[in-house]
Coordinates of C-alpha atoms in Angstrom, one line a residue:
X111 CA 0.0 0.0 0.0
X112 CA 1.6 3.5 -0.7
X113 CA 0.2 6.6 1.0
X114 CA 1.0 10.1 0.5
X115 CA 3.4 12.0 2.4
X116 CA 2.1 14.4 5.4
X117 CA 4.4 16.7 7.0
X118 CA 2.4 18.5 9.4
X119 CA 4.5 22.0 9.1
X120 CA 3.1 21.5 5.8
X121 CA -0.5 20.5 5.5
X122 CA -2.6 23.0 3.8
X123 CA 0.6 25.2 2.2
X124 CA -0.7 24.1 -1.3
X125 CA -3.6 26.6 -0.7
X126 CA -1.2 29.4 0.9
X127 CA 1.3 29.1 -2.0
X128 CA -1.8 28.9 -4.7
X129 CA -1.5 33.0 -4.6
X130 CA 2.1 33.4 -3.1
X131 CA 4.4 35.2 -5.1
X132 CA 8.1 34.1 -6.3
X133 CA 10.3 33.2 -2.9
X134 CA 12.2 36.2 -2.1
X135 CA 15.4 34.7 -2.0
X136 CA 18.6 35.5 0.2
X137 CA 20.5 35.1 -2.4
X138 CA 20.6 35.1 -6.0
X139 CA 23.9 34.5 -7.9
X140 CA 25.2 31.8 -7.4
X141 CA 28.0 28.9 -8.3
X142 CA 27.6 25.7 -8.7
X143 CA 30.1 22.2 -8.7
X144 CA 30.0 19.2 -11.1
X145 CA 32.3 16.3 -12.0
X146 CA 32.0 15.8 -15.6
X147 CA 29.9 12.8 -15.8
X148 CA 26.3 12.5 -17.1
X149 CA 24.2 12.6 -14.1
X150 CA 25.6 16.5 -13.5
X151 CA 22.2 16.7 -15.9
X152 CA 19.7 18.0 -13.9
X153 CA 21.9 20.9 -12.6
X154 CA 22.9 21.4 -15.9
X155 CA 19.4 21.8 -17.7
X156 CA 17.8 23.6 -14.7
X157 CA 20.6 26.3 -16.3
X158 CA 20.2 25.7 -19.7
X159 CA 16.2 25.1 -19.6
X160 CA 16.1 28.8 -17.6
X161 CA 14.7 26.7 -14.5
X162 CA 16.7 28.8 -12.2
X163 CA 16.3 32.4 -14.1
X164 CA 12.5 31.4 -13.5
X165 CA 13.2 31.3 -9.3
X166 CA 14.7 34.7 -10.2
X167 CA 18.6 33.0 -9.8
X168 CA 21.4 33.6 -11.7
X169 CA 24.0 30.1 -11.9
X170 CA 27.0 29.8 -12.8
X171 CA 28.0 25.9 -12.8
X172 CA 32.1 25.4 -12.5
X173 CA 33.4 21.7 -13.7
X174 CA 35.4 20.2 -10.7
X175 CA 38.5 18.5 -10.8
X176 CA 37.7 15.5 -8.1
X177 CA 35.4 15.0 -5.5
X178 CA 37.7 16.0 -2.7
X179 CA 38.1 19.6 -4.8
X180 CA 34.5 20.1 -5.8
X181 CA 33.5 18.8 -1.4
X182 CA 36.4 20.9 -0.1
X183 CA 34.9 24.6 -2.1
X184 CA 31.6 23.8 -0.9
X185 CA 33.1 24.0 3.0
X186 CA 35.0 26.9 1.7
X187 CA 32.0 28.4 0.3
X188 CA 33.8 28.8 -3.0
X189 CA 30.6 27.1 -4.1
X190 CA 27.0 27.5 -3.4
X191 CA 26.5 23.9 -3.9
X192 CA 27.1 20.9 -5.9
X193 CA 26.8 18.0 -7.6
X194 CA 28.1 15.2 -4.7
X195 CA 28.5 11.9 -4.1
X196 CA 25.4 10.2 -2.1
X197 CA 27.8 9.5 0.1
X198 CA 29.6 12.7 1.0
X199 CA 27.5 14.4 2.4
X200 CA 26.9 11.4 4.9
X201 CA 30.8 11.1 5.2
X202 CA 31.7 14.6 6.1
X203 CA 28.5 14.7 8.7
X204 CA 30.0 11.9 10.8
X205 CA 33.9 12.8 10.3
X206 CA 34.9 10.3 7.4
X207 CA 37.9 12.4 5.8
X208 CA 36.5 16.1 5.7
X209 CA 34.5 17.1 8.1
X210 CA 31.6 19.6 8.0
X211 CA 28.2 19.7 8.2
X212 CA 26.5 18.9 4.7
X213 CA 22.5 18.5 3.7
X214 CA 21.0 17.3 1.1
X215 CA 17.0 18.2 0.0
X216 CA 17.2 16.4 -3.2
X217 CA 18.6 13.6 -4.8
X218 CA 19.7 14.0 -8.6
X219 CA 19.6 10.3 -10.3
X220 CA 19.0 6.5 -9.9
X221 CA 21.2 4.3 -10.9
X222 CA 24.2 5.1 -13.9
X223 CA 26.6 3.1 -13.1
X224 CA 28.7 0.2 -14.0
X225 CA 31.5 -1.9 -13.4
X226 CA 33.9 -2.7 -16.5
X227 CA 37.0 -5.3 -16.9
X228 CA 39.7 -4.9 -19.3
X229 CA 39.5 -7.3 -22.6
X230 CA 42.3 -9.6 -20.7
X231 CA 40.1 -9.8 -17.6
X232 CA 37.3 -10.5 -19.9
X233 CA 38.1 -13.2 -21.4
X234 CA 39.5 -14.9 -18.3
X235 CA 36.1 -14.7 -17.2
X236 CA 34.8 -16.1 -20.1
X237 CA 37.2 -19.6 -19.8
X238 CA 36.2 -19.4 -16.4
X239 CA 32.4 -19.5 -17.5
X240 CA 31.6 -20.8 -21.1
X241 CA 28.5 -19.3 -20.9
X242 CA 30.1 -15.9 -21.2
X243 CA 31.6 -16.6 -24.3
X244 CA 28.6 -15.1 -26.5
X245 CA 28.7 -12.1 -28.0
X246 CA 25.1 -11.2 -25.9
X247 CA 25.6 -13.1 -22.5
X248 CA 22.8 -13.4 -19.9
X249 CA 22.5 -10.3 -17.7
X250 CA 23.2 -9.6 -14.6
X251 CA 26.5 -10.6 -14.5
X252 CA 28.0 -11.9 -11.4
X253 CA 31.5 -12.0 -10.2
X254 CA 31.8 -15.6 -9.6
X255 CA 34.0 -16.0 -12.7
X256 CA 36.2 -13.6 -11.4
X257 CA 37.0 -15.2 -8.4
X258 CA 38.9 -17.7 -9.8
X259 CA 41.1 -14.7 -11.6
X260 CA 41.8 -13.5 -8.1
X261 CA 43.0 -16.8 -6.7
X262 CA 45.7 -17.0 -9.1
X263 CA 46.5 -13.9 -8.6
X264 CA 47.3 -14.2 -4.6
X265 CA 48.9 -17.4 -5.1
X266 CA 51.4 -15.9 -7.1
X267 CA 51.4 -12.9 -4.3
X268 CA 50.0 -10.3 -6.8
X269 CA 46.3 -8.8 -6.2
X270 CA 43.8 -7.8 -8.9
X271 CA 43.9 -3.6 -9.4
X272 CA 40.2 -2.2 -10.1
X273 CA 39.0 1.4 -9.4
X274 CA 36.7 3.4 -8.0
X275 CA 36.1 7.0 -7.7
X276 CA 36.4 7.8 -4.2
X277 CA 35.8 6.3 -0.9
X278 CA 32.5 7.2 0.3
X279 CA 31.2 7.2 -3.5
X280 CA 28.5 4.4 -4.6
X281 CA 31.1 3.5 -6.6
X282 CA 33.1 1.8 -4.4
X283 CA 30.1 0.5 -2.1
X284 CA 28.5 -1.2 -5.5
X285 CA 32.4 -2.5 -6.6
X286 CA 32.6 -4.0 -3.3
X287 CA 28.7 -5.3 -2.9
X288 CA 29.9 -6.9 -6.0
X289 CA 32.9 -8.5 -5.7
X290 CA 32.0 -9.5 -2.0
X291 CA 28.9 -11.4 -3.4
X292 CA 31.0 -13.8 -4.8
X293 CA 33.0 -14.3 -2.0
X294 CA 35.9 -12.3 -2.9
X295 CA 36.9 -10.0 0.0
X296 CA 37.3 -6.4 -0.9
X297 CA 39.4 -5.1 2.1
X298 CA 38.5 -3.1 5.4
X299 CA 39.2 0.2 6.3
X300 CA 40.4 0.5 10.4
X301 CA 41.7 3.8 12.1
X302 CA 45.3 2.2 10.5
X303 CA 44.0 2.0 7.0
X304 CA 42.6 4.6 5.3
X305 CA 43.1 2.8 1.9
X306 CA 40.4 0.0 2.7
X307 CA 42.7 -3.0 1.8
X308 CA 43.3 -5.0 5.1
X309 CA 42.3 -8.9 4.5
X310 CA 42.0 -7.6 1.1
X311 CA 42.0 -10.1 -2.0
X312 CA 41.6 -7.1 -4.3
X313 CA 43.4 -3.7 -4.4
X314 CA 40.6 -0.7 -5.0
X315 CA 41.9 3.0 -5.4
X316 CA 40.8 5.9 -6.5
X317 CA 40.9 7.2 -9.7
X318 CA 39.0 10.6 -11.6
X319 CA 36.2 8.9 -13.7
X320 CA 37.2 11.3 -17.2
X321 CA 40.9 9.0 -16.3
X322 CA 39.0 5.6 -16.0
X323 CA 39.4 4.5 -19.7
X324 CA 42.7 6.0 -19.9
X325 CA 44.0 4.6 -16.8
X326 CA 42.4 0.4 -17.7
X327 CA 44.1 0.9 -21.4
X328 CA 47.2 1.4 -19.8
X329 CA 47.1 -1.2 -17.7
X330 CA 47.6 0.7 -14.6
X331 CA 44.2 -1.2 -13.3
X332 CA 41.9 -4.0 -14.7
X333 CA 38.6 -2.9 -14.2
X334 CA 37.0 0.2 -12.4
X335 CA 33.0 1.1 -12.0
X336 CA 32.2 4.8 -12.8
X337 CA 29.4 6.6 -13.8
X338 CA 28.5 7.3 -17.7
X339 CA 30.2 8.3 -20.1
X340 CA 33.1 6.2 -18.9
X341 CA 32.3 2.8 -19.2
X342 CA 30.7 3.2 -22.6
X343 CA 33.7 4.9 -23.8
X344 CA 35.7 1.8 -23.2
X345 CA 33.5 -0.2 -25.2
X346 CA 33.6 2.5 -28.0
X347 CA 37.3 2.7 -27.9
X348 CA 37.5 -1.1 -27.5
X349 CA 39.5 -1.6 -24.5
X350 CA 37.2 -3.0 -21.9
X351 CA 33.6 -4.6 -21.3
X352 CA 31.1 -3.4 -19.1
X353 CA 30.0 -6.5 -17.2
X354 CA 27.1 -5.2 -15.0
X355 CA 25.3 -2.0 -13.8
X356 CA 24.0 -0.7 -10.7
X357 CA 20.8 -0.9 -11.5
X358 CA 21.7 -4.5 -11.1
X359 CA 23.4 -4.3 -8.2
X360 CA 20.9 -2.5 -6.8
X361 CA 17.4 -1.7 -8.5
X362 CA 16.9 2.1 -8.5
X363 CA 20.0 3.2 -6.3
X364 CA 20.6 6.4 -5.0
X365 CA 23.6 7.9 -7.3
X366 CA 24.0 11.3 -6.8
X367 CA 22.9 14.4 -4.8
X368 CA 22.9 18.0 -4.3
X369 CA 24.7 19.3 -1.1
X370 CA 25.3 22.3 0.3
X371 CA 26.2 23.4 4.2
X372 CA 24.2 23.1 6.8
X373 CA 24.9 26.8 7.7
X374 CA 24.5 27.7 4.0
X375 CA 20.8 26.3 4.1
X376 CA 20.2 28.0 7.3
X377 CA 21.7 31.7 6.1
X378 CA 19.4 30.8 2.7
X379 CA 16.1 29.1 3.4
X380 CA 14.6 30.5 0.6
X381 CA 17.3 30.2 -2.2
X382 CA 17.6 26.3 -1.4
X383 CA 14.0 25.9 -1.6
X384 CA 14.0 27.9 -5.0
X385 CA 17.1 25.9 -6.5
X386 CA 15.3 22.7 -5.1
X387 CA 12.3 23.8 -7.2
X388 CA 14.8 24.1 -10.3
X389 CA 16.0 21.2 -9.9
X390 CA 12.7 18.9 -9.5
X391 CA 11.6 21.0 -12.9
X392 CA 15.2 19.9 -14.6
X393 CA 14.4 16.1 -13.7
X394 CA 11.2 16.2 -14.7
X395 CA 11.9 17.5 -18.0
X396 CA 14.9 15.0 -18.6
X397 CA 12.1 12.1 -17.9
X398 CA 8.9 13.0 -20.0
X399 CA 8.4 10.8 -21.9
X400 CA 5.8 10.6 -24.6
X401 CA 4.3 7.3 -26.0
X402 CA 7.4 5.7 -23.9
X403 CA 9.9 7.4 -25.7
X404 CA 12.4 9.5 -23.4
X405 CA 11.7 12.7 -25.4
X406 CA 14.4 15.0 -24.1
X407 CA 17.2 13.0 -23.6
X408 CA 18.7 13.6 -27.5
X409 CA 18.8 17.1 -26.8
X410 CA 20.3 16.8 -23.0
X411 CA 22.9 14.7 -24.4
X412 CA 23.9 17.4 -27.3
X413 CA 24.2 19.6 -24.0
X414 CA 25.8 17.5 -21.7
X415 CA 28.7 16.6 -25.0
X416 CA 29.3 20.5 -24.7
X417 CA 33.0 21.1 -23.8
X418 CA 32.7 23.5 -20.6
X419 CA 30.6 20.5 -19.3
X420 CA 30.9 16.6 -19.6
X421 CA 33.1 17.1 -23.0
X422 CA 32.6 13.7 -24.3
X423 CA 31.2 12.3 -27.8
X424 CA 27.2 13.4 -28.2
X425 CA 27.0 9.3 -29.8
X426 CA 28.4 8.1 -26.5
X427 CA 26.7 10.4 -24.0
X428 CA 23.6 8.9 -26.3
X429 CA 24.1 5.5 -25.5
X430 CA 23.4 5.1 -22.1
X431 CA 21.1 8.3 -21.9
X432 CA 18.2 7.3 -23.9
X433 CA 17.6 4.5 -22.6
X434 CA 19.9 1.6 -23.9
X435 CA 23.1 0.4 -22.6
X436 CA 26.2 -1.1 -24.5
X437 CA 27.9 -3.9 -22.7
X438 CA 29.6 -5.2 -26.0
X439 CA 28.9 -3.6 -29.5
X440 CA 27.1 -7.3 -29.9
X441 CA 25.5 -6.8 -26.5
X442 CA 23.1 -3.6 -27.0
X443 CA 20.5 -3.8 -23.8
X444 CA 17.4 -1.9 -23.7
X445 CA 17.3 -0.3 -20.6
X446 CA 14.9 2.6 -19.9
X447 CA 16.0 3.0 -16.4
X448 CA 19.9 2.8 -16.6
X449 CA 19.3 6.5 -15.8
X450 CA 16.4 8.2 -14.1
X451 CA 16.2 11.6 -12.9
X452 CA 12.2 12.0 -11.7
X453 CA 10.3 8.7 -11.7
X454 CA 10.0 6.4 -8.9
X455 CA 9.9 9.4 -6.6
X456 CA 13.9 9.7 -7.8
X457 CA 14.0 13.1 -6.5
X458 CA 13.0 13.1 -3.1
X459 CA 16.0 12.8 -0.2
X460 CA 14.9 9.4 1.6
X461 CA 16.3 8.7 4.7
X462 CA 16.4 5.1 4.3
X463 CA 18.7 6.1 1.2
X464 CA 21.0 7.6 3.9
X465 CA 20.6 4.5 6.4
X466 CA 22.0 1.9 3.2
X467 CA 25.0 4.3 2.8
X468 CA 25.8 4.1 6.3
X469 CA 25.6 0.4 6.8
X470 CA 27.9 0.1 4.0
X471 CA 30.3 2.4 5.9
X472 CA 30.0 0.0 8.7
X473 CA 30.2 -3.0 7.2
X474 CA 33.6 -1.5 5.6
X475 CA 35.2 -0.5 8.6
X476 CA 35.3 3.1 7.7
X477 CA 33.2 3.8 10.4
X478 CA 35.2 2.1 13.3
X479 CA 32.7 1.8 16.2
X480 CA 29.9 -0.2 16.8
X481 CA 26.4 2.2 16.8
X482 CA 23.0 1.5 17.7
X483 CA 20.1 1.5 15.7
X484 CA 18.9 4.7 16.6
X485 CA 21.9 6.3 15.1
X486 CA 21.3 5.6 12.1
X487 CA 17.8 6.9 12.0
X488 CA 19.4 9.9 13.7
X489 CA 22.1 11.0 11.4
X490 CA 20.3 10.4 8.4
X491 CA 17.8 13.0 9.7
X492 CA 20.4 15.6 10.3
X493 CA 21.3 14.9 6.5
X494 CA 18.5 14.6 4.6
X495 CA 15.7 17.5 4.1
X496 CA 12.6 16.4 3.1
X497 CA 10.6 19.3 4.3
X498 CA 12.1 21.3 2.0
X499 CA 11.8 19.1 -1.2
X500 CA 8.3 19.5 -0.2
X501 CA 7.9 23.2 0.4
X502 CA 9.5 23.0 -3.4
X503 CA 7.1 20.5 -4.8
X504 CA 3.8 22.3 -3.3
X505 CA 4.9 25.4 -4.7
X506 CA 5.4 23.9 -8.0
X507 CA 2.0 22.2 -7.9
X508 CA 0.4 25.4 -6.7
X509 CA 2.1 27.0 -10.3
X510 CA 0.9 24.1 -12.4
X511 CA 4.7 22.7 -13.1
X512 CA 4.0 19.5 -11.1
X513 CA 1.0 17.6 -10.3
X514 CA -0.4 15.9 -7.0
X515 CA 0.1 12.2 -7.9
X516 CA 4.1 13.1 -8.2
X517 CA 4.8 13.6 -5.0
X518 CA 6.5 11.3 -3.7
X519 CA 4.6 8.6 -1.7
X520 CA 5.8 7.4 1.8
X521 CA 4.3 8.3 5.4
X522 CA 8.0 8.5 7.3
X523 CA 10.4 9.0 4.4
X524 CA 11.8 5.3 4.4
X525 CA 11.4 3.1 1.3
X526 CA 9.3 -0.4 1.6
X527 CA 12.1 -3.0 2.4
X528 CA 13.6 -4.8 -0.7
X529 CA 15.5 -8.0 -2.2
X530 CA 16.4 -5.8 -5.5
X531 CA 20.4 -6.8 -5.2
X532 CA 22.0 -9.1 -7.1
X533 CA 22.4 -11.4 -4.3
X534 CA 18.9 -11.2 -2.9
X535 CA 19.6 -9.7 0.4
X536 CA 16.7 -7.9 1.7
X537 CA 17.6 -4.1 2.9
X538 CA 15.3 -2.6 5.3
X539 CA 16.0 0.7 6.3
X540 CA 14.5 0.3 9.9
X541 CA 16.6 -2.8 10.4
X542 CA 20.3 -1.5 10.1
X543 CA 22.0 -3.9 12.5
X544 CA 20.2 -6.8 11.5
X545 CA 21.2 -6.0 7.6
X546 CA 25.0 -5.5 8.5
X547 CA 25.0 -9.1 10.4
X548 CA 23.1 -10.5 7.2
X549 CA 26.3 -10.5 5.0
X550 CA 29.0 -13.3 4.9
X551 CA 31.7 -10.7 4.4
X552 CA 31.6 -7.6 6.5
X553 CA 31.8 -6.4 10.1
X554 CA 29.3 -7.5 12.3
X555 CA 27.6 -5.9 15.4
X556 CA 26.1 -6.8 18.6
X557 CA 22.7 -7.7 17.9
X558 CA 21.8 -5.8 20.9
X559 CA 22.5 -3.0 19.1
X560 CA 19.6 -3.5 17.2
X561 CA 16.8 -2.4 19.9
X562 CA 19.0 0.7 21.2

């Protein structure tokens, strides 16, 4: 059963808003961060589209050179905001690397990722498992054929080198998810190690996603996950394979958000709900569909492929964008949902999202100390800002840009508990403890903890 969200602060403020003017906002111009990597989109088309010159702001959006860079001028406030990581805001709340206060009130995409091998790697798998010696293989993908890859490996003391993006990113919790549901250990982070690899079988670091395709032809690494364009480009150029997405990893993951400081949306309560209001416009666009065709996405794309922001080919941008994904140029999957920036209530800044994020933190050492249940609930509440997502979202329904039936549904902001991982494990975001002692590989807490 799905019900409709009530906040009490804002029951009845569709009526007020009905003949409220534009918010007067604190402050008007202002710059935003992005990595150059597809799911920048909404921030970029709630620019392009006039989105923001509508809410009477004037953008500026800067590309970033990492996500340490584009996290550290947020702090610094030589940004507004930005396009982050789901998980950095969450990291620098509790004290992971960088520490400052960071909320989100809306979440940019769904899924967008994958996880690629070099050809080598590739065709190891494929002696390892004969059925992946087609040119279109059965999907999802698991690592079990790479297992075998990594035995060899230790045994002749070497380690497999893959990449990820940074290590709070989705990135790495996906690689790892991955590779640990096959029973190969990705490593632990401890007080110790900051580089994740004790009781490692596997070596993960961190590379810039524009570097990914680059960095696998050299042979400097042998597989990496990264957002689009950068695992379609190795299939373009010919130098890797994509072997699985996060949508398969995880049906309808989190990806990205957009963060600012929790002083910033203090000082600016206005401004943040009028760039929230932007940006729920932007996604909406980049989803309409008509007839189920995705009828923006060409012309996004042709945006996007624009130098002074993600700077790659318009045809590969394409690929993954309208609704199809390459895994081989035999191996051309339909898949309307390898990006989504508006449906299934994409948008709004779940706290269950944040709870996931921290387990995986937990289960990966980075944070070092057992917690109780509560504290998750807790800290994803200091994070996440639904209230104002919804301020935004009545005021848009009160101007006609948004109807009623797409707000998002839910009565406490958590998602309905699901088995959509490629391992089956269920993930409810009330049950943190119990889902951390659920996995075979991982830290494990006091069940105790569970009830406190």
């Amino acid at each position: 059963m799905r019900f409709r969200l009530i906040i009490p602060a804002l029951v009845g403020l569709g009526s007020q808003l009905a003949h409220a003017e534009k918010l007067a906002v604190e402050k008007d111009e202002l710059k935003f961060g992005f990595i150059k990597l597809t799911d920048c989109a909404p921030i970029v088309i709630a620019k392009e589209k006039g989105f923001f010159e509508d809410e009477g702001l004037q953008v500026e959006v800067i590309a970033q050179s990492n996500w340490k860079v584009l996290l550290d001028n947020v702090i610094t406030g030589n940004l507004d905001g930005a396009h982050m990581l789901s998980g950095q805001p969450i990291a620098a709340t509790i004290g992971i690397g960088t520490e400052a206060h960071i909320v989100t009130p809306y979440t940019l995409d769904l899924n967008g990722n994958a996880i690629t091998v070099s050809n080598s790697i590739w065709e190891q798998m494929q002696e390892n498992d004969p059925d992946l010696d087609s040119d279109t293989p059965e999907h999802p993908i698991s690592a079990d054929a790479l297992k075998p890859i990594t035995e060899d490996m230790l045994a002749e003391g070497k380690k497999l080198q893959m990449g990820m993006v940074f290590p709070v990113s989705t990135h790495n919790y996906e690689l790892r998810y991955w590779l640990a549901a096959a029973g190969i250990h990705p490593g632990y982070y401890s007080k110790t190690d900051v580089a994740g690899r004790t009781d490692a079988e596997v070596e993960l670091s961190v590379t810039p996603p524009p570097q990914m395709p680059a960095t696998l032809e050299a042979g400097t690494i042998s597989g990496y996950c990264v957002g689009e364009p950068w695992n379609q480009q190795a299939v373009a150029k010919g130098i890797g394979v994509p072997v699985v997405t996060n949508y398969e990893i995880w049906k309808n993951n989190p990806e990205k958000v957009f963060g600012v400081t929790k002083k910033w949306a203090d000082e600016n309560p206005n401004t943040i709900v009028a760039v929230t209001k932007a940006l729920i416009r932007a996604g909406k666009w980049l989803d309409e569909t008509v007839d189920g065709k995705l009828v923006n996405r060409e012309e996004a794309c042709r945006i996007l492929s624009q130098p002074n922001y993600v700077g790659a080919d318009f045809e590969v941008i394409k690929n993954s964008m309208t609704g199809t994904f390459a895994f081989q140029k035999s191996d051309i999957q339909d898949m309307p949902d390898f990006n989504v920036f508006f449906k299934h209530d994409c948008s709004y800044p779940w706290y269950s999202d944040g709870v996931w994020f921290l387990t995986q933190m937990r289960r990966w050492g980075q944070i070092t100390e057992t917690k109780p249940a509560s504290w998750y609930a807790e800290t994803a509440k200091k994070i996440y800002l639904p209230d104002v997502y919804m301020k935004a979202a009545e005021s848009l329904i009160s101007e006609g840009h948004l109807a009623e039936d797409e707000l998002p549904k839910t009565t406490d902001g958590y998602k309905p508990a699901t088995k959509d991982f490629i391992d089956g494990n269920e993930f409810d975001g009330k049950k943190p403890i119990e889902y951390l002692n659920s996995f075979k590989i991982g830290i494990k807490d006091d069940p105790s903890m569970a009830t406190k």
